Amino acid sequence: DAKTTQPTSMDCAEGRAANLPCNHSTISGNEYVYWYRQIHSQGPQYIIHGLKNNETNEMASLIITEDRKSSTLILPHATLRDTAVYYCIVRVAGTASKLTFGTGTRLQVTL
Amino acid sequence: EAGVAQSPRYKIIEKRQSVAFWCNPISGHATLYWYQQILGQGPKLLIQFQNNGVVDDSQLPKDRFSAERLKGVDSTLKIQPAKLEDSAVYLCASSSRTAGNGELFFGEGSRLTVL
């Protein structure tokens, strides 16, 4: 699986959009971009994933560049409950493949 | 639907003792994963099962760690003898090959402290 690069930490004011970047310059054509987050003392939670088109669900939006070498996770209106570590992971297509976690981005949402 | 269940939530043992963790995945999920998460790091895959067969155990320290998944449902992860560096949270996750987008569903984890 390709590796990803994320900033170690970010801050965001409550109510503002949180934009979390991820670089995955060695991504292969059959690899998806997945985002998970881990709130303190909980297991990781799936957020969203995509291949090459932008995706949106009730939690977030995922913007993938045309060359697929980077992506941005957008939380449109961050709340204090969004404070967590966010992991960007590239994963081979297929439902039984493993997730390989990096160190992620620690997002702190403040008042 | 019920989530992934793990027990115990917390365990404190002395080094060289043994410990076992239990995981009950989401009903119908054929794939089960055990991850180890050391403080400040992302989770690291220890072993992956497909039904009751092992798919990947390349990062499992087999001299002290063992895992089984009898009947393709529940799973146990055992450490014997434990070392100080085994202090971590052990996360169990499951996924379905036939439903959803293949995302992993994680339990809350079992926190191990080795003294």
Coordinates of C-alpha atoms in Angstrom, one line a residue, chain B:
Chain B
E1 CA -26.9 -3.3 14.7
A2 CA -24.5 -4.2 17.5
G3 CA -20.9 -3.1 17.1
V4 CA -17.7 -4.9 17.6
A5 CA -17.4 -6.1 21.3
Q6 CA -14.1 -6.4 23.1
S7 CA -13.2 -7.4 26.6
P8 CA -11.7 -6.7 29.0
R9 CA -11.5 -2.9 28.5
Y10 CA -8.5 -2.6 30.8
K11 CA -5.9 -5.1 32.1
I12 CA -2.8 -4.6 34.2
I13 CA -0.3 -7.4 34.5
E14 CA 3.3 -8.0 35.6
K15 CA 5.9 -8.7 32.9
R16 CA 6.2 -12.4 32.0
Q17 CA 2.6 -13.0 32.9
S18 CA 0.0 -13.9 30.3
V19 CA -3.1 -12.2 29.1
A20 CA -5.9 -12.9 26.7
F21 CA -8.3 -10.5 24.9
W22 CA -11.6 -11.4 23.3
C23 CA -13.4 -10.0 20.3
N24 CA -16.9 -10.6 19.0
P25 CA -17.2 -9.0 15.5
I26 CA -20.4 -7.6 13.9
S27 CA -22.7 -10.5 12.9
G28 CA -22.0 -11.7 9.4
H29 CA -18.6 -10.1 9.0
A30 CA -16.2 -12.6 7.6
T31 CA -13.0 -10.5 8.0
L32 CA -11.5 -9.8 11.4
Y33 CA -8.5 -7.8 12.3
W34 CA -6.4 -7.3 15.4
Y35 CA -4.4 -4.1 15.7
Q36 CA -1.9 -2.9 18.3
Q37 CA -1.8 0.8 19.1
I38 CA 1.1 2.1 21.2
L39 CA 0.6 5.5 22.8
G40 CA 1.1 8.3 20.3
Q41 CA 1.2 6.0 17.2
G42 CA -1.3 4.9 14.7
P43 CA -2.7 1.3 14.9
K44 CA -0.5 -1.4 13.6
L45 CA -2.0 -4.6 12.1
L46 CA -1.1 -7.7 14.0
I47 CA -3.2 -10.3 12.3
Q48 CA -6.1 -10.6 9.8
F49 CA -8.5 -13.5 9.5
Q50 CA -10.8 -14.3 6.7
N51 CA -13.5 -16.6 8.3
N52 CA -11.3 -18.8 10.4
G53 CA -8.2 -18.7 8.2
V54 CA -5.2 -16.4 8.6
V55 CA -4.7 -13.9 5.7
D56 CA -1.9 -11.9 7.1
D57 CA 0.1 -12.4 10.3
S58 CA 3.4 -10.9 9.1
Q59 CA 3.7 -8.4 11.9
L60 CA 2.6 -10.7 14.7
P61 CA 5.4 -11.5 17.2
K62 CA 4.8 -15.2 17.0
D63 CA 7.2 -16.1 19.8
R64 CA 4.8 -14.5 22.3
F65 CA 1.6 -13.6 20.6
S66 CA -1.0 -16.0 19.3
A67 CA -4.5 -15.5 17.9
E68 CA -7.3 -17.8 16.9
R69 CA -10.8 -17.5 15.4
L70 CA -12.7 -20.6 16.0
K71 CA -15.8 -21.2 13.9
G72 CA -15.1 -18.0 12.0
V73 CA -16.8 -15.8 14.6
D74 CA -15.3 -14.8 17.9
S75 CA -11.5 -14.3 18.2
T76 CA -9.0 -14.3 21.0
L77 CA -5.5 -12.7 21.1
K78 CA -3.1 -14.0 23.7
I79 CA 0.2 -12.7 24.9
Q80 CA 2.5 -15.0 26.8
P81 CA 4.9 -14.0 28.3
A82 CA 4.2 -10.3 28.3
K83 CA 6.9 -7.7 28.0
L84 CA 6.9 -4.0 29.0
E85 CA 6.8 -3.0 25.4
D86 CA 3.5 -4.8 24.9
S87 CA 1.7 -2.0 26.8
A88 CA -0.7 -0.7 24.3
V89 CA -4.4 -0.7 23.2
Y90 CA -5.4 -3.8 21.3
L91 CA -8.1 -3.0 18.8
C92 CA -10.3 -5.5 17.1
A93 CA -12.1 -4.7 13.8
S94 CA -14.3 -6.5 11.4
S95 CA -15.5 -5.9 7.8
S96 CA -17.9 -7.5 5.3
R97 CA -16.9 -8.7 1.8
T98 CA -20.4 -8.5 0.6
A99 CA -22.0 -5.4 2.2
G100 CA -21.1 -1.7 2.4
N101 CA -17.9 -0.3 1.0
G102 CA -15.6 -2.6 2.9
E103 CA -15.0 -0.2 5.7
L104 CA -13.6 -1.6 8.9
F105 CA -15.7 -1.3 12.1
F106 CA -13.6 -1.0 15.2
G107 CA -14.3 -1.9 18.8
E108 CA -13.3 0.4 21.7
G109 CA -10.2 -1.6 22.4
S110 CA -8.5 -3.3 25.3
R111 CA -5.9 -1.3 27.1
L112 CA -3.0 -3.4 28.4
T113 CA -0.5 -2.1 31.0
V114 CA 2.5 -4.3 31.7
L115 CA 4.4 -3.4 34.8

